[in-house]
XYZ file of C-alpha atoms in Angstrom:
570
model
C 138.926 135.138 108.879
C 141.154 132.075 109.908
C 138.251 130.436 112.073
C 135.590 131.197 109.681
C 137.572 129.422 106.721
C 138.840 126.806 109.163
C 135.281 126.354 109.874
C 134.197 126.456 106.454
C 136.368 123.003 105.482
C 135.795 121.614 108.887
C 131.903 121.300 107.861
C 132.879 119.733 104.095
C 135.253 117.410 105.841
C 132.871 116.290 108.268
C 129.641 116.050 105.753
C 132.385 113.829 103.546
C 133.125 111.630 106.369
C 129.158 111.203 107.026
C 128.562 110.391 103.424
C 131.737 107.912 103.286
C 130.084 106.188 106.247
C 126.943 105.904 104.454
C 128.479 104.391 101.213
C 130.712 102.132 103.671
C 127.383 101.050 105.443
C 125.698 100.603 101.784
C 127.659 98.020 101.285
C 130.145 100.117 98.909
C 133.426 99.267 101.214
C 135.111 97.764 97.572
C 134.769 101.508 96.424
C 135.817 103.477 99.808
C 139.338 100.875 99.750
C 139.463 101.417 96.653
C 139.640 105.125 96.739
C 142.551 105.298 98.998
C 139.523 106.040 102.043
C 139.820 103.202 104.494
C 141.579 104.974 107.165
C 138.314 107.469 107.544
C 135.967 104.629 108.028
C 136.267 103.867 111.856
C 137.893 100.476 113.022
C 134.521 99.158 114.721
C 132.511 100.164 111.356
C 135.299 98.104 109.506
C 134.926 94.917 111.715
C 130.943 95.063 111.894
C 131.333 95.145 107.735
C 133.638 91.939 107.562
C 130.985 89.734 109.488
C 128.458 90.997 106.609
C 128.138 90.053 102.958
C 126.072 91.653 100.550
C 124.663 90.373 97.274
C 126.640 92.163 94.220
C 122.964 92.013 92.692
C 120.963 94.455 95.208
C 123.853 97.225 95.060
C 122.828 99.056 91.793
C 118.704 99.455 93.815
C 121.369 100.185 97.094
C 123.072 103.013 95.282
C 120.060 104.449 94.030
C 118.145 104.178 97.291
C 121.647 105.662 99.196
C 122.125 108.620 96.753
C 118.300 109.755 97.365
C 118.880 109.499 101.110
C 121.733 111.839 100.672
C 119.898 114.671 98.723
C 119.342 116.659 95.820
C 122.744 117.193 95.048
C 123.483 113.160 94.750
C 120.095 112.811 92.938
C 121.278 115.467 89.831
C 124.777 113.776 89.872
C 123.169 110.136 89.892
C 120.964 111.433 86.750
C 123.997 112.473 85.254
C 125.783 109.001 85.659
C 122.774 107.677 84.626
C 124.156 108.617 80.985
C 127.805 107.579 81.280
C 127.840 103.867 80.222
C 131.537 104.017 79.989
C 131.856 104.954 83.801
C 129.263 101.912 84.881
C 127.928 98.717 84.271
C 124.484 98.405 82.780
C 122.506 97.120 85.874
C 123.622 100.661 87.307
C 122.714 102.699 84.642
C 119.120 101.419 84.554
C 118.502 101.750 88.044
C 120.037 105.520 88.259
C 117.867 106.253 85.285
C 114.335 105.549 87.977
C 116.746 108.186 89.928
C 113.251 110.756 91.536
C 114.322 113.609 94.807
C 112.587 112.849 97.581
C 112.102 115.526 99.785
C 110.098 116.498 102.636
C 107.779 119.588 102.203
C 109.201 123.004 104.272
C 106.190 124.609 105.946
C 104.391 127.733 104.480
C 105.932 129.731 107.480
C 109.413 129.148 105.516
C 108.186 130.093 102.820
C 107.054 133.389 103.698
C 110.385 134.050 105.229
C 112.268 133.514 102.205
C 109.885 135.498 99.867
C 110.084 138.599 102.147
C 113.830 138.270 102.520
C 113.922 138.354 98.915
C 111.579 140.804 97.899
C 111.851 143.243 100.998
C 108.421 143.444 102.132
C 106.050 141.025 103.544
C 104.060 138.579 101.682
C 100.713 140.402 102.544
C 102.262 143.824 101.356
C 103.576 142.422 97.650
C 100.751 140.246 97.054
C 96.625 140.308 96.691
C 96.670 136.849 97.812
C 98.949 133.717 98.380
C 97.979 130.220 98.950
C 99.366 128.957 102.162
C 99.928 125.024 100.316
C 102.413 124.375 97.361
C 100.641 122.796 93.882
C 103.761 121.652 93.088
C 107.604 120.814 94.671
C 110.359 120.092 93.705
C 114.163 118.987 94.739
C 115.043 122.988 94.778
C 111.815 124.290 96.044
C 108.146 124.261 96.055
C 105.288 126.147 93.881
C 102.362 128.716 95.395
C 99.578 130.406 93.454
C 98.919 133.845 94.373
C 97.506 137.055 92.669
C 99.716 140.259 92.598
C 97.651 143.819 93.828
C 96.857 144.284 90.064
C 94.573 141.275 89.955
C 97.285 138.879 87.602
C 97.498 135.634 88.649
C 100.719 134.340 89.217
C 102.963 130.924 89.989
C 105.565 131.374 92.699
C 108.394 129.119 92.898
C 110.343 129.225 96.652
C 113.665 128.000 96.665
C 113.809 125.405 99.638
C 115.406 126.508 103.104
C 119.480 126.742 103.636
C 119.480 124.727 99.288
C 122.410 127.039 98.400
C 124.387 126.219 101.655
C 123.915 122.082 101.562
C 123.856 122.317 97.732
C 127.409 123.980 97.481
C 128.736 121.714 100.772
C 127.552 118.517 98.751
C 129.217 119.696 95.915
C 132.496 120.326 97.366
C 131.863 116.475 98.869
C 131.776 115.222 95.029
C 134.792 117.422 94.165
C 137.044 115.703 96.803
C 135.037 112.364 96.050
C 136.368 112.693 92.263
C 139.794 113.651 93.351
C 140.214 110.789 95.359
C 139.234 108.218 92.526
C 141.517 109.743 90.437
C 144.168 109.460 92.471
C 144.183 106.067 93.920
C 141.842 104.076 91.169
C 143.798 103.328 88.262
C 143.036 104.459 84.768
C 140.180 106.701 86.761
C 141.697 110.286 85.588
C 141.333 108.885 81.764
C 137.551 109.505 82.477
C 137.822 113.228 83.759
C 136.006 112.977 87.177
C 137.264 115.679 88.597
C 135.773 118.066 85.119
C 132.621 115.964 84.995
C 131.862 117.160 88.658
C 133.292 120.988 88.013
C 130.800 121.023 85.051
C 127.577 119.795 87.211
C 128.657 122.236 90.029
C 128.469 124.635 86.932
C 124.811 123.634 86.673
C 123.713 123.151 89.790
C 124.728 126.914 91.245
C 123.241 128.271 87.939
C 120.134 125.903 88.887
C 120.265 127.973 92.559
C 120.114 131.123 91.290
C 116.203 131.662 90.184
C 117.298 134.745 87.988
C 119.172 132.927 85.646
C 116.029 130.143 85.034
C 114.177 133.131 84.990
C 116.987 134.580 82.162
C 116.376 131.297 80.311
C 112.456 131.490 80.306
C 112.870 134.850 78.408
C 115.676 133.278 75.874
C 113.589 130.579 75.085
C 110.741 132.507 74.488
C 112.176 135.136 72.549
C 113.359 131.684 70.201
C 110.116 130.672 69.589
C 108.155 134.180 69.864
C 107.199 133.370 66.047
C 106.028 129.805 66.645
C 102.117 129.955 67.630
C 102.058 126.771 69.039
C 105.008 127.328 71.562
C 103.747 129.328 74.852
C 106.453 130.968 77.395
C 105.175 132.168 80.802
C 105.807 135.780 81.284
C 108.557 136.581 83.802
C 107.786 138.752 86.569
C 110.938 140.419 87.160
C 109.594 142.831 90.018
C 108.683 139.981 92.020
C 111.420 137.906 91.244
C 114.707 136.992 93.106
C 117.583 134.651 93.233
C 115.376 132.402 95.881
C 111.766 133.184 94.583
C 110.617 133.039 90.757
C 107.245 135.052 90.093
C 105.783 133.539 86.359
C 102.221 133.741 84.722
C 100.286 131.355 85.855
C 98.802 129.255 83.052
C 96.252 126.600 83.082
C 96.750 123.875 81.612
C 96.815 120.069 81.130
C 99.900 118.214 82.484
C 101.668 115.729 79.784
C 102.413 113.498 82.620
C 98.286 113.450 83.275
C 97.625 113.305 79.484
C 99.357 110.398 78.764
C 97.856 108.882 82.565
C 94.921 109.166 80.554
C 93.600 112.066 82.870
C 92.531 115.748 81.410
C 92.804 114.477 77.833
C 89.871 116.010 76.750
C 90.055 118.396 73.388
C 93.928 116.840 73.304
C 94.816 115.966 69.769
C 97.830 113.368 71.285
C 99.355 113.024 67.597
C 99.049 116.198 66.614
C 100.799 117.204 70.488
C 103.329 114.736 69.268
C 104.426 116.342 66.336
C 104.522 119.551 67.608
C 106.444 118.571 70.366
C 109.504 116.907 68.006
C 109.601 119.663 66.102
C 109.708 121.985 68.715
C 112.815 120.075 69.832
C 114.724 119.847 66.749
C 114.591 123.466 66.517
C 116.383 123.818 69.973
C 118.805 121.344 68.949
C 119.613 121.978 65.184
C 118.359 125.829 64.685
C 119.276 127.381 68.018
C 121.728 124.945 69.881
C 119.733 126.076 73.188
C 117.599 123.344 74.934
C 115.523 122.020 77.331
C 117.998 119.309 78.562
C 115.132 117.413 81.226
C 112.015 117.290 78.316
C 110.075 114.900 80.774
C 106.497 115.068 81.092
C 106.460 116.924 84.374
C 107.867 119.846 82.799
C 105.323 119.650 79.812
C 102.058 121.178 79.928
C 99.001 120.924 77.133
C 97.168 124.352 76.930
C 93.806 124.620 74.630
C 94.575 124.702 70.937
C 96.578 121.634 71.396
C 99.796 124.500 72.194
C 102.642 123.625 74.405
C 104.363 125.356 77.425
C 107.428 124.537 78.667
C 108.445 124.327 82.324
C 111.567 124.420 84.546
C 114.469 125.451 82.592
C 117.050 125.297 85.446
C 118.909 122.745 82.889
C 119.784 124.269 79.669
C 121.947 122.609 77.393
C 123.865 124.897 75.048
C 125.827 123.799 71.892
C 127.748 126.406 70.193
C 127.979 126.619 66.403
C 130.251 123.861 65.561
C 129.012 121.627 68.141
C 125.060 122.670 66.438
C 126.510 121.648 63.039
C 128.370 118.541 63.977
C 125.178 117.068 65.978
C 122.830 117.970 63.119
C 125.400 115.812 60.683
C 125.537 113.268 62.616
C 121.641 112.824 62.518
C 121.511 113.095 58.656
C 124.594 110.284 58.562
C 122.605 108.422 61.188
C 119.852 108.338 58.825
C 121.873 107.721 55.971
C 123.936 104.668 57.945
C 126.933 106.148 56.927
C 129.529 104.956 59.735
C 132.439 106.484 58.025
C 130.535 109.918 57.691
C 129.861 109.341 61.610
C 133.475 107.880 62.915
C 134.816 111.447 60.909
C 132.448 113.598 62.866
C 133.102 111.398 66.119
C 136.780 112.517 65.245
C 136.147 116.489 64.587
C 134.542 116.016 67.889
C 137.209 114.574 69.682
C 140.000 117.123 67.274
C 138.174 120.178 68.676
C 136.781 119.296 72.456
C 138.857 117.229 73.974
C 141.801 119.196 75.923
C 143.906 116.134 75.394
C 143.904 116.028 71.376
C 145.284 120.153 71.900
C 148.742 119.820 69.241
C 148.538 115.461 69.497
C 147.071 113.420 66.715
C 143.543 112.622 67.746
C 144.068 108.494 66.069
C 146.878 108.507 69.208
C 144.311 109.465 71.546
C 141.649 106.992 70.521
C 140.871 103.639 68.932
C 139.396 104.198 65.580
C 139.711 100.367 64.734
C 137.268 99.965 68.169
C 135.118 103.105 67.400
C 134.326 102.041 64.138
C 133.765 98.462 64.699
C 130.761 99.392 67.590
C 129.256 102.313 65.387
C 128.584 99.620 62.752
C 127.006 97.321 65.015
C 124.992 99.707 66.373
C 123.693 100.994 63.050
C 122.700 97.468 61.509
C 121.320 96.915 64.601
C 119.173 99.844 64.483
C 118.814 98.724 60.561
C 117.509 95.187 61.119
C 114.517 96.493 63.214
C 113.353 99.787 62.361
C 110.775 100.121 65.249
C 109.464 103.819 66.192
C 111.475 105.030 68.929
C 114.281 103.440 68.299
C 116.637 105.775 65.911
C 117.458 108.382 69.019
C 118.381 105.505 71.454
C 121.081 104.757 68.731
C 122.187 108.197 68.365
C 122.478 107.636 72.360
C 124.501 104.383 71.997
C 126.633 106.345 68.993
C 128.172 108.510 72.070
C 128.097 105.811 74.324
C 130.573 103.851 71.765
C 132.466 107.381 71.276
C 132.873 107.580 74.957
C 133.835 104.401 75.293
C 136.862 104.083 73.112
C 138.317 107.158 74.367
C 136.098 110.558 72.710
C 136.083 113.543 74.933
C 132.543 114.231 74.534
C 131.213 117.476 75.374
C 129.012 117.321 77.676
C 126.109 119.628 76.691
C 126.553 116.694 73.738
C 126.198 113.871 76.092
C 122.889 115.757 77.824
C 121.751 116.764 74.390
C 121.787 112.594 73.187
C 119.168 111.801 76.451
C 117.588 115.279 76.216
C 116.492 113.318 72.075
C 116.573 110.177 73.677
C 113.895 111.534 76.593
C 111.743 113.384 73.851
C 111.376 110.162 71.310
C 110.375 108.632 74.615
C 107.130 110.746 75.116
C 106.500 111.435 71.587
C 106.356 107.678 71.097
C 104.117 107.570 73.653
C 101.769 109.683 72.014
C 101.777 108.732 68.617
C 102.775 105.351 68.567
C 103.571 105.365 64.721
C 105.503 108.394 64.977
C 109.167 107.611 63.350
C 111.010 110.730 64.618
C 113.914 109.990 61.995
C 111.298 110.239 59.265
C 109.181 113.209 60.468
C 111.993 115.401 61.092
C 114.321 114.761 58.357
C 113.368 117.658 55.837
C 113.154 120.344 59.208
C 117.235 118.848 59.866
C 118.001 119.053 56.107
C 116.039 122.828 55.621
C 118.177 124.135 59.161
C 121.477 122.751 57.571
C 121.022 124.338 54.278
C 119.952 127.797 55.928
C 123.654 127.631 57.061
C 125.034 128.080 53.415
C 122.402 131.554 52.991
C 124.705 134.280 52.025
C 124.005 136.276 54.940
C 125.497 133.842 57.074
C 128.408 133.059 55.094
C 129.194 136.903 55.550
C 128.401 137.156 58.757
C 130.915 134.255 59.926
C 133.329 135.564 57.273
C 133.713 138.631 58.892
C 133.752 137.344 61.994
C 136.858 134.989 61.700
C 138.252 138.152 59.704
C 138.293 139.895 62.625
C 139.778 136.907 64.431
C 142.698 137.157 62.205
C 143.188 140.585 62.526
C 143.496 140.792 66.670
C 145.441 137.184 65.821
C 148.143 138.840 63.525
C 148.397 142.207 65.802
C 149.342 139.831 69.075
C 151.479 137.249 66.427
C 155.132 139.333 66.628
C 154.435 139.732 71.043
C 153.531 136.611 71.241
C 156.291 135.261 69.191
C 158.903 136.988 71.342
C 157.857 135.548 74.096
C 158.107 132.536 73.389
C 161.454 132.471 71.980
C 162.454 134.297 75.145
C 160.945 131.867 77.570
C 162.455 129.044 75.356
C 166.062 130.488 75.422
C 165.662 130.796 79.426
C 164.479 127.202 79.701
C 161.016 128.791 81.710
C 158.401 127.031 79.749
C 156.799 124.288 82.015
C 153.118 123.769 82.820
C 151.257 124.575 85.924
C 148.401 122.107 87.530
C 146.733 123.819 90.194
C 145.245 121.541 92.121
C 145.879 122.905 95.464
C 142.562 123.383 97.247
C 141.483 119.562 96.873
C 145.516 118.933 98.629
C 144.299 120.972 101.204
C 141.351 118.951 102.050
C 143.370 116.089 101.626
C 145.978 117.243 104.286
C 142.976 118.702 106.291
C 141.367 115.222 106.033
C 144.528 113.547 107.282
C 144.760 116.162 110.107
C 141.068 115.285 110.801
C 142.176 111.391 111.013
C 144.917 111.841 113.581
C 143.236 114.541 115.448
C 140.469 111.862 116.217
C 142.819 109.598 117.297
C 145.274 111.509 119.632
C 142.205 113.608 121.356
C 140.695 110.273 122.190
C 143.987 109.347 123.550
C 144.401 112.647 125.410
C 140.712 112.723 126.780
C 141.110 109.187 128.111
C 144.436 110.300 130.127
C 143.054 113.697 131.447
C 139.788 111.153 132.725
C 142.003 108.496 134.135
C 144.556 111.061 136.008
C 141.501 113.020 137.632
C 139.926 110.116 138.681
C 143.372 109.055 140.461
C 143.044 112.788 141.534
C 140.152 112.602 143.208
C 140.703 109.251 144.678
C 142.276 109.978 147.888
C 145.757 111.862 149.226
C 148.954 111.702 147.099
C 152.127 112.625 147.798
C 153.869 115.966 146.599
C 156.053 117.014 144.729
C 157.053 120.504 144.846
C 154.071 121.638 146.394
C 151.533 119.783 143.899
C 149.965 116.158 144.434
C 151.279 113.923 141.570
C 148.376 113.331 139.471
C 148.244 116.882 139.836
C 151.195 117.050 137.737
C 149.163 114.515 135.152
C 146.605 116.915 135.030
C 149.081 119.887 134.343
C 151.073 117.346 131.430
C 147.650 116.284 129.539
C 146.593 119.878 129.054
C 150.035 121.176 127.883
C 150.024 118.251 125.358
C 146.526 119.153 124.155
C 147.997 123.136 123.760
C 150.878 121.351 121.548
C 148.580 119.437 119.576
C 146.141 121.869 118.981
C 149.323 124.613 117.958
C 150.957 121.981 115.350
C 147.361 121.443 114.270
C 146.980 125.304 113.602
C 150.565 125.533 111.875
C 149.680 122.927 109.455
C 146.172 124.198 108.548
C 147.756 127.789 108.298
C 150.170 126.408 105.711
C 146.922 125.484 103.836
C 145.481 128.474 103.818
């Protein structure tokens, strides 16, 4: 069990120092010194990089091209950054947003492997017929049609060879990444690195288990089984698994094609348009449940000028408060009220931020700042009053949140591109189409279904119920407290011991390098003397004899203090 989890953190270590030699290489040595990472960067790499300079102006197009080199994993996390203005300059931002996975195809052989791994009988046994070439890939996986025995066709997504093992290595990469940055770069934990990466490994191991996209399909569909103009694929559970995805297949027109100009034919694009907003709103004002990656790839046109929705490996999920704060904000947006907006901003920051917990939130933040940008935004925004342009200010209305020291949830931060992305393509349908305008009495109709007496009830009796299991812990909980405070035992814990013990296994890494190259190089030398010629004895054995006996009890030394200080680790 020792080897295996020895082994384990060996293969993160070493994929770490691969991908810190890549960034070095980049032209990103500024960031590796800066992150407390020179000493992994070998000394030849470090003298080769001081003969070069690079152009400040190519690295944003360097980091873009360098993160889709590395893989999927650095793709989703570069889309990510893509929305954090207050982490990076502009001239990143833009070139992370043309962030696409590049990935070469896995063979149909593969494929078949993984489908009867996962449904327990081979591909010719389950299915009528299978396609031996994708119609579709993906970062994750690739897409087959194929007809069950009882004639339906179907669309099978395969996840993509050994994803969950380089997916989760990667990810433990960014985790020690993040720790490192907050540790040696200054004023880097006030961004939350290390939370912003827990919460897209949260994602992306959802994203690798096909059941729970599969989970999602059904959620969403149950939403909108009402709505005759929204069309779910039906879920084929039987021949589903948490590497292969069996859905309907549906024909249809591709968005992406549509607005190409290809397969537009019976396509009403304003009428698409509308339907499309509204669609969204819903998700984000009604249900708090959306499609956080609306672009046209995952978008298809069906006859009747209906919609179906693909790929919902990113959901974005705001809970009740969050749903009622966003849909506020919109109507305040519309209304350019900033000081409606900065108090919302502030709710926000008062009840998602860990930080604000018992503290003042006006301590935590600058409101002066806050309020100054959110008004220049807005008469910005104002002054031109172009379609497409009232969701890129709700976008810079985080941004400016962020920036002046709002924890932002964020599901909110995914859900201002997710209504950034659709104004985008709805725009691009119906060029006239003012989403602020069109969707303003759907946003006021969903916030005044809020105040229906059922409702009201409902959460009434909910928080009574709160207050009950609240009051019947209250005298426990109380004692307690007094009792820790008497004994001088309250304190807080930070557990932040498995990213130490990569650090220390990083170090050990380091010196281990070092003192085996030393040791190899003596063992060489004294068996070449060895071999050489006659030596003299002594007691019995030729000299470098006695070399030969000395380098491999100081390799058994090093490789024992080695184990003791990994063991403590563990």
């Amino acid at each position: 069990m020792f080897l295996y989890r020895w082994y384990q953190k060996f293969k993160v270590i070493r994929r770490f120092n691969y991908i810190l030699l890549v960034l070095f290489r980049a032209g990103f040595s500024a960031f590796v010194y800066q992150a407390g990472l020179k000493r992994h960067i070998p000394l030849s790499q470090r003298l080769d990089q001081k003969k070069v300079r690079v152009d400040d102006s190519v690295l944003p197009q360097r980091l873009r091209l360098t993160l889709q080199r590395l893989g999927p994993v650095f793709v989703k996390f570069g889309q990510i950054l893509s929305t954090r203005t207050d982490l990076l300059p502009k001239a990143y931002i833009e070139e992370l947003a043309k962030l696409q996975s590049q990935v070469e195809p896995f063979s149909y052989r593969e494929a078949e492997k993984i489908v009867q791994k996962n449904l327990g009988r081979p591909v010719a046994q389950v299915f009528k017929s299978f396609d031996r070439e994708p119609f579709a890939s993906a970062s994750l996986g690739q897409v087959y049609k194929a007809q069950l025995k009882g004639g339906e066709t179907v669309a099978v997504k395969v996840q993509r060879p050994r994803a969950k093992q380089q997916i989760r290595l990667d990810s433990e990469v960014l985790l020690m990444l993040a720790h490192f940055v907050e540790r040696h770069v200054p004023g880097a934990k006030d961004y939350s690195l290390v939370n912003i990466v827990r919460e897209f490994q949260r994602w992306t191991v959802n994203e690798l288990d096909y059941r729970k996209e599969a989970t999602n399909c059904e959620i969403f569909a149950n939403f909108f089984k009402d709505d005759p103009w929204i069309y779910t694929p039906k879920v084929y559970w039987d021949y589903s698994g948490d590497s292969v995805l069996c859905l309907e297949y549906v024909q249809g027109a591709g968005l992406g094609d549509v607005l190409a100009g290809r397969g537009q034919r019976g396509v009403n694009k304003k009428l698409v348009a509308h339907r499309l907003a509204d669609s969204f709103i819903r998700q984000y004002f009604d249900f708090g449940y959306f499609h956080a990656d609306p672009h046209p790839g995952n978008i298809f046109i069906l006859p009747g000028n209906k919609l179906l929705f693909l790929d919902f490996g990113m959901i974005g999920l705001l809970d009740s408060q969050l749903t009622a704060l966003a849909s506020a904000a919109f109507l305040a947006l519309l209304q350019r009220d900033v000081e409606k907006i900065v108090a919302i901003l502030l709710q926000v920051e008062e009840n998602y931020d860990e930080r604000a917990q018992g503290k003042d939130v006006r301590e935590l933040i600058n409101v002066n700042g806050l309020r100054k940008e959110v008004s220049l935004v807005v008469l910005e925004w104002a002054s031109t009053g172009k379609a497409g342009e009232f969701t890129r200010l709700f976008y810079q209305v985080v941004d400016a949140a962020i920036r002046n020291g709002i924890g932002v949830p964020v599901d909110l931060t995914l859900f201002s591109k997710s209504i950034m992305t659709l104004d985008a393509v709805a725009h691009d349908l119906d060029p006239k189409l003012k989403i602020e305008e069109w969707e303003r009495p759907l946003v006021e109709k969903i916030i005044l279904d809020r105040f229906r007496a059922e409702k009201i009830k409902d959460r009434t009796q909910t928080a009574a119920l709160a207050a009950e299991e609240l009051l019947k812990k209250l005298p426990d909980s109380t004692a307690n407290i007094i009792s820790n405070l008497e004994r001088g035992r309250f304190g807080m814990e930070l557990n932040a011991e498995q990213l130490l013990q990569y650090e220390r296994l990083l170090n050990a890494n380091s010196r281990f390098s070092t003192y085996g190259t030393f040791l190899a190089a003596l063992l060489i030398a004294v068996a070449l003397i060895y071999q050489s010629g006659t030596h003299p004895l002594q007691w019995k054995v030729a000299i470098p004899g006695w070399g030969l006996y000395l380098g491999l009890l100081l390799i058994v030394l090093f490789l024992l203090r080695v184990r003791r200080r990994s063991g403590g680790a563990d």
